[in-house]
Coordinates of C-alpha atoms in Angstrom, one line a residue:
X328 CA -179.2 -34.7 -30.1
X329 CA -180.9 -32.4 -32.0
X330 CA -180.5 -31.1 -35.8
X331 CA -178.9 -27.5 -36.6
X332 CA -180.9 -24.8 -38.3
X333 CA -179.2 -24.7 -41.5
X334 CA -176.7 -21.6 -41.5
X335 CA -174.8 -22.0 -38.5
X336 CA -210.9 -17.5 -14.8
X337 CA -210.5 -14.3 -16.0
X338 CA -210.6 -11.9 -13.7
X339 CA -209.9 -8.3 -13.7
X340 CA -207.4 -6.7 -11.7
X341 CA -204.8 -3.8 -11.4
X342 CA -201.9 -2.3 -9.6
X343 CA -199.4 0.3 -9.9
X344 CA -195.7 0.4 -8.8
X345 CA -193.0 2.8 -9.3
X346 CA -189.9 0.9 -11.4
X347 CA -186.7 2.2 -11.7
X348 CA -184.0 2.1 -14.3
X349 CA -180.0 2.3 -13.3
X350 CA -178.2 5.0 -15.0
X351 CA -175.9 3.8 -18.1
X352 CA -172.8 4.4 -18.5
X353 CA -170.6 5.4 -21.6
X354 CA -171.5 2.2 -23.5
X355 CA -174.9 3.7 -24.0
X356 CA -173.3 5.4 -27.5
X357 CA -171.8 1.8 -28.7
X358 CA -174.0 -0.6 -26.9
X359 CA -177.0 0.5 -28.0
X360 CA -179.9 1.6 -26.0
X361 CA -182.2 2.4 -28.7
X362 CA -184.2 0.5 -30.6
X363 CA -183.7 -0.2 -34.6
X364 CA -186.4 1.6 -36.3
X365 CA -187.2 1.8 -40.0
X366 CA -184.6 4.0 -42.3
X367 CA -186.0 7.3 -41.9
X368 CA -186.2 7.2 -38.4
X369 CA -182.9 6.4 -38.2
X370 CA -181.7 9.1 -40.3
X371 CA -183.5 12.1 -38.4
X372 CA -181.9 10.6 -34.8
X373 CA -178.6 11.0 -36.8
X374 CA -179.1 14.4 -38.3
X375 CA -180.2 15.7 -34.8
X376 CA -177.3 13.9 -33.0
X377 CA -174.8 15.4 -35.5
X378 CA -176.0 19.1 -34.4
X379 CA -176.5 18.5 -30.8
X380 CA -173.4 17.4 -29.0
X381 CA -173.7 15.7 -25.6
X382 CA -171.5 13.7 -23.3
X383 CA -171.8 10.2 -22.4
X384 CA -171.7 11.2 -18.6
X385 CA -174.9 13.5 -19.1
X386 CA -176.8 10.9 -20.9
X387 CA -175.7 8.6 -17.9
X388 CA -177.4 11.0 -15.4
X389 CA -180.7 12.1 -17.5
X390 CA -180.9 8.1 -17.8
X391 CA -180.7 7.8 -13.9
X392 CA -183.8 10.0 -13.4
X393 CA -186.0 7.3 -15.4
X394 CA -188.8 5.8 -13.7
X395 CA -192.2 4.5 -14.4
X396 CA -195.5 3.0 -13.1
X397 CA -197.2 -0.4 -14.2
X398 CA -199.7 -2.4 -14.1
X399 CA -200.7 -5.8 -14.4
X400 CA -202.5 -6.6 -17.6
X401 CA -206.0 -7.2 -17.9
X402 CA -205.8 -11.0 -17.9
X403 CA -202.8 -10.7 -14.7
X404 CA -205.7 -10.5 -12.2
X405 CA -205.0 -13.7 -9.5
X406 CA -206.6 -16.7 -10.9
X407 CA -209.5 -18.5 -9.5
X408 CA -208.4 -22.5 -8.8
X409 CA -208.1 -24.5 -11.9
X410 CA -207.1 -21.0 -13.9
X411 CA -204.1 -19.3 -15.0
X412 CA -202.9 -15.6 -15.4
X413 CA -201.1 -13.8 -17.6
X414 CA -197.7 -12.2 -16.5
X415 CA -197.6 -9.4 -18.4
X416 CA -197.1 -6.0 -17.1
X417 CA -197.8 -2.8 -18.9
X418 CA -196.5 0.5 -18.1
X419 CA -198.5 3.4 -17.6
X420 CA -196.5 6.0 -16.9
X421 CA -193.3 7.7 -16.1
X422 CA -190.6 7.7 -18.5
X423 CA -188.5 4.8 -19.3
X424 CA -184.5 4.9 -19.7
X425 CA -184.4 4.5 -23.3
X426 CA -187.3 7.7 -23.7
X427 CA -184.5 10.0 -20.9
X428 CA -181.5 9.0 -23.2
X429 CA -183.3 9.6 -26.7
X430 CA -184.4 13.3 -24.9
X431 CA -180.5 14.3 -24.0
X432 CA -179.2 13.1 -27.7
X433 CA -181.7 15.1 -28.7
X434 CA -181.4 18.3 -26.5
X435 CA -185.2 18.5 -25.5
X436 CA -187.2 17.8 -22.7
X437 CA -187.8 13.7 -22.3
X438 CA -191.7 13.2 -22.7
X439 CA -193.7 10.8 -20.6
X440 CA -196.5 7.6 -21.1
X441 CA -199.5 8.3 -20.1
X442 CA -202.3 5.7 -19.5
X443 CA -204.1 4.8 -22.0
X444 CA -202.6 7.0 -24.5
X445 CA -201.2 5.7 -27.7
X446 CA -198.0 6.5 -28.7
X447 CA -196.3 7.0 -32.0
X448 CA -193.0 5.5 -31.7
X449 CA -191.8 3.2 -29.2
X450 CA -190.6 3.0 -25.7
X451 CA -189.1 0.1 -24.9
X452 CA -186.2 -2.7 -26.2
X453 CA -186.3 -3.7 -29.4
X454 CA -185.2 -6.3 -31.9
X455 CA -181.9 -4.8 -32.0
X456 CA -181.2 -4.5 -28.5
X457 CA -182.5 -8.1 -27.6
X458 CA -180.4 -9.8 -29.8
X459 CA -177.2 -7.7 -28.9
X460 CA -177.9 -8.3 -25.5
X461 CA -178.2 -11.8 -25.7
X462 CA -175.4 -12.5 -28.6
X463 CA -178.1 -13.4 -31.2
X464 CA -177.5 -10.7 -34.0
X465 CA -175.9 -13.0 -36.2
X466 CA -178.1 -16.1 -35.8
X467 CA -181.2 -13.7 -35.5
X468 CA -180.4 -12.7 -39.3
X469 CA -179.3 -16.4 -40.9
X470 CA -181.3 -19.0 -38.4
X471 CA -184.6 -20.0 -37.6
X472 CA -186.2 -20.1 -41.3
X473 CA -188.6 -23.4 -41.7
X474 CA -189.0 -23.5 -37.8
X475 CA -192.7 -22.4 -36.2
X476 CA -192.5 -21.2 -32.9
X477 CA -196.0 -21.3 -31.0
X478 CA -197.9 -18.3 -28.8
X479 CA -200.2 -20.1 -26.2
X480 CA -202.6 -17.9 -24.8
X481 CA -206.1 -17.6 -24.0
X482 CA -209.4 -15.9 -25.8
X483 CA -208.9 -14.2 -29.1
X484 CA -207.2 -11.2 -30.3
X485 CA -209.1 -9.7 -33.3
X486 CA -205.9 -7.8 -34.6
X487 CA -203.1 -10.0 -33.8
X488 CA -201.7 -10.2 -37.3
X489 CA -202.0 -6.3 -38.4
X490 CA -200.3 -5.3 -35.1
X491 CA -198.0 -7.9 -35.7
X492 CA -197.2 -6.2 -39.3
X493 CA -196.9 -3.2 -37.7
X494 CA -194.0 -3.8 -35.4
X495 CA -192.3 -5.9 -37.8
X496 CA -192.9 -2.8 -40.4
X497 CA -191.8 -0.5 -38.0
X498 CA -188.6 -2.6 -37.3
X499 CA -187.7 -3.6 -41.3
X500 CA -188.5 -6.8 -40.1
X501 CA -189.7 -9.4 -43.3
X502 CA -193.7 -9.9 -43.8
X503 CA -195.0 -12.6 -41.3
X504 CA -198.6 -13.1 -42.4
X505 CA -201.4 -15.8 -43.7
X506 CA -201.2 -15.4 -47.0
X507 CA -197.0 -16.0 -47.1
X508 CA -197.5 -19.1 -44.3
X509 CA -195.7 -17.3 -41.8
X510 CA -198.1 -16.6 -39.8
X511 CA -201.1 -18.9 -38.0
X512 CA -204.0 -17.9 -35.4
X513 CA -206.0 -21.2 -35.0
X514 CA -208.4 -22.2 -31.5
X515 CA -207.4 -24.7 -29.3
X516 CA -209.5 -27.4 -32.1
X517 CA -206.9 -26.1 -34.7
X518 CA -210.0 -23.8 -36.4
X519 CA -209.1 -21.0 -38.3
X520 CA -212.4 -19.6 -38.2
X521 CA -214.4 -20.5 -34.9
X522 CA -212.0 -18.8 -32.7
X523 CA -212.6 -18.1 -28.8
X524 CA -214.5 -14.6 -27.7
X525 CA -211.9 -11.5 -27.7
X526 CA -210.8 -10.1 -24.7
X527 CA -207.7 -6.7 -24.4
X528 CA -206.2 -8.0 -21.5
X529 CA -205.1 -11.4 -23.1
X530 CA -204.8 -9.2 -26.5
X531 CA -202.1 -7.6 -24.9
X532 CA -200.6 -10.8 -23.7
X533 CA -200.6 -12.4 -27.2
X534 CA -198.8 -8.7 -28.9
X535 CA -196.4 -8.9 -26.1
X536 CA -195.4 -12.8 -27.3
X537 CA -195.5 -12.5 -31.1
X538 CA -193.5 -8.9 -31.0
X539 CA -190.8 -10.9 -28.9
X540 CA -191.0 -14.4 -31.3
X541 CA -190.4 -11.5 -34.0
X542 CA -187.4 -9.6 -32.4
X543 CA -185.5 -12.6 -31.4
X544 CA -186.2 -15.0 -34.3
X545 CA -187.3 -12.9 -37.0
X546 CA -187.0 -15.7 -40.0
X547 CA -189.7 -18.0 -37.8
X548 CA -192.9 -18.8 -38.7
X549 CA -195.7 -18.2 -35.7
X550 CA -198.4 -20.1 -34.8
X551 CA -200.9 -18.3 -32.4
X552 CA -203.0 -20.9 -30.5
X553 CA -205.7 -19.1 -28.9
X554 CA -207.5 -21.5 -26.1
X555 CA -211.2 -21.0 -25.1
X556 CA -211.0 -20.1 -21.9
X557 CA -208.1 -19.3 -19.5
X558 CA -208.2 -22.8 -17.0
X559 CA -205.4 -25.0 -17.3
X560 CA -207.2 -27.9 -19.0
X561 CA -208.0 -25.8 -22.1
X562 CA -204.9 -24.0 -21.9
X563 CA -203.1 -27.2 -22.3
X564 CA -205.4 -28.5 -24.6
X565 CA -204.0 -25.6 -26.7
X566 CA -200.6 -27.0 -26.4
X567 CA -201.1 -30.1 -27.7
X568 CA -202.7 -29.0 -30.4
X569 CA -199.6 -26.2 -31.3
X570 CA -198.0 -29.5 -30.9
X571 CA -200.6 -31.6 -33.0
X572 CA -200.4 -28.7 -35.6
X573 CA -196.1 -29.2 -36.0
X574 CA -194.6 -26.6 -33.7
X575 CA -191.0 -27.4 -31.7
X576 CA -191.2 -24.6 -29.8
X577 CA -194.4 -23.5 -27.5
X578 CA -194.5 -20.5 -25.2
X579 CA -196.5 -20.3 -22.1
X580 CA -196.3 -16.8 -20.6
X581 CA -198.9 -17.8 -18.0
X582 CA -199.3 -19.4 -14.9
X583 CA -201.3 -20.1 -11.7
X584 CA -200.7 -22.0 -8.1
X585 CA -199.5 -25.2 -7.8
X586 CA -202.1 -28.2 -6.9
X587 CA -201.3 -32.1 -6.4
X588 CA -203.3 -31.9 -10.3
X589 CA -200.1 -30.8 -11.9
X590 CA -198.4 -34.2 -12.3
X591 CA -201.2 -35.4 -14.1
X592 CA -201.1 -31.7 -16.1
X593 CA -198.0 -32.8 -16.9
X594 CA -198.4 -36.0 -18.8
X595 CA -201.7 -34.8 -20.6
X596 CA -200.7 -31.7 -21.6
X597 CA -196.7 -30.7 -21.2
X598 CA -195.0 -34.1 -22.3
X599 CA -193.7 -33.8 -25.4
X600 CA -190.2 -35.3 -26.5
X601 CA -188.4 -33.5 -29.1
X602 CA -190.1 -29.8 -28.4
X603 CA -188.6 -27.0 -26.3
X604 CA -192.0 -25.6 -24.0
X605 CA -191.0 -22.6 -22.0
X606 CA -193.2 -21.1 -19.2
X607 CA -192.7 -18.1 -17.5
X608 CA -191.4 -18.2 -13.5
X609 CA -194.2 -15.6 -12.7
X610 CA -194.4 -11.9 -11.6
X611 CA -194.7 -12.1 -8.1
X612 CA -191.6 -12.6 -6.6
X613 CA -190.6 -16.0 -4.7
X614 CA -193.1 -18.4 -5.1
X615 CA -193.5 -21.2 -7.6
X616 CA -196.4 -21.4 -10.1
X617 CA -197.5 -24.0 -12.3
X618 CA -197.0 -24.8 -15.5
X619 CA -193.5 -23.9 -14.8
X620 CA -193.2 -26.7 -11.9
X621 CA -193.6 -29.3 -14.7
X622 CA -190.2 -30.7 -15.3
X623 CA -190.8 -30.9 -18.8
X624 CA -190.7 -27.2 -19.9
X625 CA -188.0 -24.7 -19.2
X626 CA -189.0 -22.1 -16.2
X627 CA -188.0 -19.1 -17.4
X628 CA -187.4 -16.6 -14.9
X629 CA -186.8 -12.7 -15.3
X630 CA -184.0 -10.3 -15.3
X631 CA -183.2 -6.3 -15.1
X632 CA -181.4 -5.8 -18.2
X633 CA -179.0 -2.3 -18.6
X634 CA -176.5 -1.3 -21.1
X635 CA -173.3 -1.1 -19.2
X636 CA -169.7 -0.6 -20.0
X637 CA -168.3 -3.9 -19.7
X638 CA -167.3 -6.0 -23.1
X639 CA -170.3 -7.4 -23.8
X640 CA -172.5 -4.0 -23.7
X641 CA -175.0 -5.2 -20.8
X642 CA -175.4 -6.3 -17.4
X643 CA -178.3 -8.0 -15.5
X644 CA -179.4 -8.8 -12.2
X645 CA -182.6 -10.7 -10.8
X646 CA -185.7 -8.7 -11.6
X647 CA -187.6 -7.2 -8.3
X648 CA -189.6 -4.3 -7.6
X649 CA -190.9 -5.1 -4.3
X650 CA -191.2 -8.1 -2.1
X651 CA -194.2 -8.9 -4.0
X652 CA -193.3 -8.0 -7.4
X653 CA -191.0 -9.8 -9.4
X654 CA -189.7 -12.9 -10.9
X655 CA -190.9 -16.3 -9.3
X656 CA -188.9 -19.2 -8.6
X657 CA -189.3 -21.8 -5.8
X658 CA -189.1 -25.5 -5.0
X659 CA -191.7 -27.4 -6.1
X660 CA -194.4 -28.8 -3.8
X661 CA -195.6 -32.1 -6.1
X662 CA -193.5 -31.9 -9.2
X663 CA -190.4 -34.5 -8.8
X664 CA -187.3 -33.5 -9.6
X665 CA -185.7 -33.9 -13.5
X666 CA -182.5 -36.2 -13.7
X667 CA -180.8 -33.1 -14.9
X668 CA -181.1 -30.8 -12.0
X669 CA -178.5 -31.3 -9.4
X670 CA -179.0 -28.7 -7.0
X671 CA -179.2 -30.3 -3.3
X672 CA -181.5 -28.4 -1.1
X673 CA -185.0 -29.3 -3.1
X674 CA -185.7 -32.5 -3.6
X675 CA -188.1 -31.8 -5.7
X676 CA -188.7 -29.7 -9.3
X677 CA -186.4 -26.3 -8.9
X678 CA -187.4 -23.7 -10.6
X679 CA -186.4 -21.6 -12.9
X680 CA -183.9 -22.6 -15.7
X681 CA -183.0 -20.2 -17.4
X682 CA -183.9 -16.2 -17.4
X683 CA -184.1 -13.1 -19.7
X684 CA -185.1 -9.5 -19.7
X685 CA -188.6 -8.9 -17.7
X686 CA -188.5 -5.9 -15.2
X687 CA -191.2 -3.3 -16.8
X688 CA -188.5 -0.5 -16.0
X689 CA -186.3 -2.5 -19.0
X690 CA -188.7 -3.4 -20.4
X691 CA -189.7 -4.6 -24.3
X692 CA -191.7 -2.3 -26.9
X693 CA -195.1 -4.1 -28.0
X694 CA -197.6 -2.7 -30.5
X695 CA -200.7 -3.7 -29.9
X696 CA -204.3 -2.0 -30.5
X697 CA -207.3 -3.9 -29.3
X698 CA -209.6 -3.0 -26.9
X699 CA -209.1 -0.9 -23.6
X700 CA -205.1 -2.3 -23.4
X701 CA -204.8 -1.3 -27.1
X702 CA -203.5 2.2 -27.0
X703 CA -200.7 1.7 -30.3
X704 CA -196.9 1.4 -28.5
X705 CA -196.9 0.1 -25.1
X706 CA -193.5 -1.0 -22.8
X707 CA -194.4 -4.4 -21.2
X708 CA -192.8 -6.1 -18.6
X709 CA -193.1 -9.3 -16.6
X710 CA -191.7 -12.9 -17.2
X711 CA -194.3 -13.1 -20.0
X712 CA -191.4 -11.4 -22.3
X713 CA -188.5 -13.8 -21.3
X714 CA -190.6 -17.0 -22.4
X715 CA -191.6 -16.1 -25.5
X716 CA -187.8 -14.6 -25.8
X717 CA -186.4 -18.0 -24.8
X718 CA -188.5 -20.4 -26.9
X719 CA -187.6 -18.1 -30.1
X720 CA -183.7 -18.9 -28.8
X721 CA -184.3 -22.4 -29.0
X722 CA -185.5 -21.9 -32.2
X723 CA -183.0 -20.1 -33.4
X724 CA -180.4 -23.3 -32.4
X725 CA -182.4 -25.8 -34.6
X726 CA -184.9 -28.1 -34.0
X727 CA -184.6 -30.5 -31.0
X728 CA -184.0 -34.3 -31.0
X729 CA -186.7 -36.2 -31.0
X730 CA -186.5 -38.0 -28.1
X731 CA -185.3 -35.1 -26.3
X732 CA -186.6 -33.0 -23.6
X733 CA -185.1 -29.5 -24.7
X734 CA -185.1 -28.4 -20.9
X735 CA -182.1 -30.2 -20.3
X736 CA -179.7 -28.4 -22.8
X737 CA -178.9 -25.6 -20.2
X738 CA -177.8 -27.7 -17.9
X739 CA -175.1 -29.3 -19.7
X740 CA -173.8 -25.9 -20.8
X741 CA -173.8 -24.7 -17.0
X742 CA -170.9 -22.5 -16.0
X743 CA -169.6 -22.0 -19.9
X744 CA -169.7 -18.8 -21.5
X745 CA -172.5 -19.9 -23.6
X746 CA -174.7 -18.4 -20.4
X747 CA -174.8 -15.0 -19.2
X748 CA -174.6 -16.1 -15.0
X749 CA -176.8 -13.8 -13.3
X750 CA -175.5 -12.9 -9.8
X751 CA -176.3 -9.7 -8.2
X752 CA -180.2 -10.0 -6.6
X753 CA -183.0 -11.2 -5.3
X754 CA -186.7 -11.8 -5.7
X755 CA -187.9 -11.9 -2.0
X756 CA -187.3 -14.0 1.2
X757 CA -186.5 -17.7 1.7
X758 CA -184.7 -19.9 3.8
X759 CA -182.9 -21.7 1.7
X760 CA -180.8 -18.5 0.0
X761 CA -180.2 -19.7 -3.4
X762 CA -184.2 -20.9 -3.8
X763 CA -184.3 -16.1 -4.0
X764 CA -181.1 -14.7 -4.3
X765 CA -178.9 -14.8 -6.8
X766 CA -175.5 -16.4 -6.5
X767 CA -172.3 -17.5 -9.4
X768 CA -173.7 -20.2 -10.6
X769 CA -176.8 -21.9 -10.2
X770 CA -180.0 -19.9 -8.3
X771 CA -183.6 -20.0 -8.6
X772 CA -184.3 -16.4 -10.1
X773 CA -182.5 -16.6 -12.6
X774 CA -181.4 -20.2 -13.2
X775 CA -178.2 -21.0 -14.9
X776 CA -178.5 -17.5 -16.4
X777 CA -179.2 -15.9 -19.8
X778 CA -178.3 -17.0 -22.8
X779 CA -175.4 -15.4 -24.8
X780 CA -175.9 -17.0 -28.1
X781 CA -177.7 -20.6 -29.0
X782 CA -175.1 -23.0 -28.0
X783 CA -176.7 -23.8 -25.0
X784 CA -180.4 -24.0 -26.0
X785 CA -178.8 -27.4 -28.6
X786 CA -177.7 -31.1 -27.3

């Protein structure tokens, strides 16, 4: 059981494919698919809204024409043995559903990202739209206060905590910095001052996972654990010291090919009772990767997320782009299977658990400004969004047991409406179906689905 929060290897490589985004429907002026910015935004959207009058049918159909191209981040390059990648994915171009519906409120033209240019607002989710999505609103604004969720990632980012303070500006989100204790940025030894050498591509990686920590749990503190290099031993040596340093909740939005070393991984680096570690499925469609083999994190997998007209605002469906490109999920070739997973066809560690928002065509605004991947407001994609998003969810539901191994709470809340089930799509080819398609209930992609609140991220 666990206690309530009070108040309820580095290598380079790119590629670009074209996303696309459904068209909304009339929910689009309830639901929300903008992003909550700071007061005086919000007030020129309104005064321009009031004198131009559109229909809900012809912000569906400018919606529909959205598209974009990504790429994989600068530390998403295919890993070497014994290294991990990042699964982050930028976009580069194109314009995205929420830039097509904020041009037809407004009456003008929509504009477009270009590579490597910054951009003054954002273009992407934001902390509004991920907790109304996902039923967090309420305990976004009274939970997570005293609870520390950490950001695993390798090589340093030199302006973590200003871009930090400028998305949470941007958003009216509360000060998360050094000098109030919110916020941490330590090496994998726990120094605050001999920190690993900076690299854009990871930076990117480590504004993607402290912008989502912020929009989904805005009252936690963050602790940024920035390992030395980007192979799996000091990556987990990073983890255990997040752990060393106090944090319940790690995120690992990396991952790399499985090996017959990852049982032993396992026990050295990703065995902790009582903390909820989350690691992301992976971007390339069916497959499993490692760390989220280990049956002692939740694999989080990834999901298409649209506004739609049904009562809860949204709908979602597995994430895939091409046969190639989307979320992992697999059976596991060495890890055995948890107690807690049932399903009957793999013997062995299933993955993923859970899911949330990670196609780059839905995908999440990050500020981030360092380096050649630094260009101000980015959209990022990728399953390196939904772990980070998860792990702030399991801190928003309090702090685990101590004894526990946080993975399992999904699986007792299987089938309730405390998950979102996920059952339109598909992440490749297989032949077992449910190990790439989506199906009611349990399925690889997207696991027992996404959540819809916190009562299923508690024991």
């Amino acid at each position: 059981m666990r206690t309530p929060t009070p108040n309820s290897p580095h290598i380079r490589g790119r590629w670009r494919q074209l996303g696309s985004a459904a068209a909304a429907t009339a929910a689009l002026l309830v639901a929300g698919f903008g992003t909550a910015a700071h007061a005086s935004a919000a007030t020129a959207t309104t005064a321009t809204t009031a004198t131009h009058k559109v229909s809900t049918k012809a912000i569906a159909a400018q919606v529909a024409k959205a598209h974009v191209q990504y790429e994989k981040a600068g530390c998403g390059a295919t890993p070497k043995k014994g290294y991990a990648a990042c699964n982050a994915l930028r976009v580069t171009g194109g314009t995205t559903a929420f830039m097509e519906k904020q041009a037809a409120l407004k009456g003008i033209a929509p504009k477009t990202v270009k590579p490597n240019a910054a951009s003054d607002s954002p273009t992407g989710y934001g902390p509004s739209d991920i907790q109304s999505a996902y039923g967090l609103t309420d305990a976004a604004a009274s939970n997570g206060s005293g609870e520390t969720v950490a950001i695993v990632d390798a090589y340093d980012d030199p302006n973590a905590e200003a871009d930090l303070a400028t998305y949470r500006s941007y958003y009216g989100l509360s000060d998360c910095t050094t000098d109030n204790g919110c916020f941490k940025k330590v090496s994998q030894t726990g120094s605050t001052t001999s920190l690993p050498s900076a690299d854009s591509g990871w930076a990117g990686e480590e504004s993607l996972d402290l912008d989502m920590v912020s929009a989904t749990c805005p009252n936690c503190n963050i602790l940024l654990v920035e390992a030395k290099s980007a192979s799996d031993a000091n990556l987990g040596t990073a983890v255990n010291e997040a752990v060393k340093l106090g944090a319940k909740f790690v995120s690992n939005s990396y991952g790399g090919s499985e090996s017959s070393s990852d049982t032993s991984y396992d026990t050295s680096y990703y065995k902790h009772a009582g903390v909820a570690i989350t690691a992301s499925a992976g971007d390339e469609g069916y497959g499993a990767e490692y760390p989220a083999a280990s049956r002692y994190v939740t694999a989080v997998g990834g999901t298409a997320l649209k506004t739609s007209s049904n009562s809860r605002g949204w709908t979602e469906s597995v994430w895939k782009t091409s046969s190639t490109e989307g979320t992992g999920s697999g059976c596991s070739a060495y890890d055995a299977k948890p107690t807690w997973q049932t399903d009957t066809s793999c013997s062995k560690r299933m993955i993923a658990d859970v899911s949330a928002v990670a196609d780059p065509a839905t995908g999440v605004s990050v500020y981030d400004s360092y380096g050649s991947d630094g260009t101000g407001w980015n959209t990022y994609g990728g399953t390196s969004a939904s772990s980070p998003l998860i792990a702030s969810v399991y801190a928003l539901a309090g702090t685990p047991g101590s004894s526990d191994y946080p993975a399992e709470y999904p699986y007792a809340a299987a089938g309730t409406s405390a998950l979102n089930d996920v059952t339109s799509g598909n992440n490749g080819t297989c032949s077992t179906s449910y190990y790439c398609t989506a199906k009611s209930g349990y399925d690889g992609p997207t696991g027992w689905g996404t959540p819809e609140g916190t009562d299923a991220f508690t024991g």
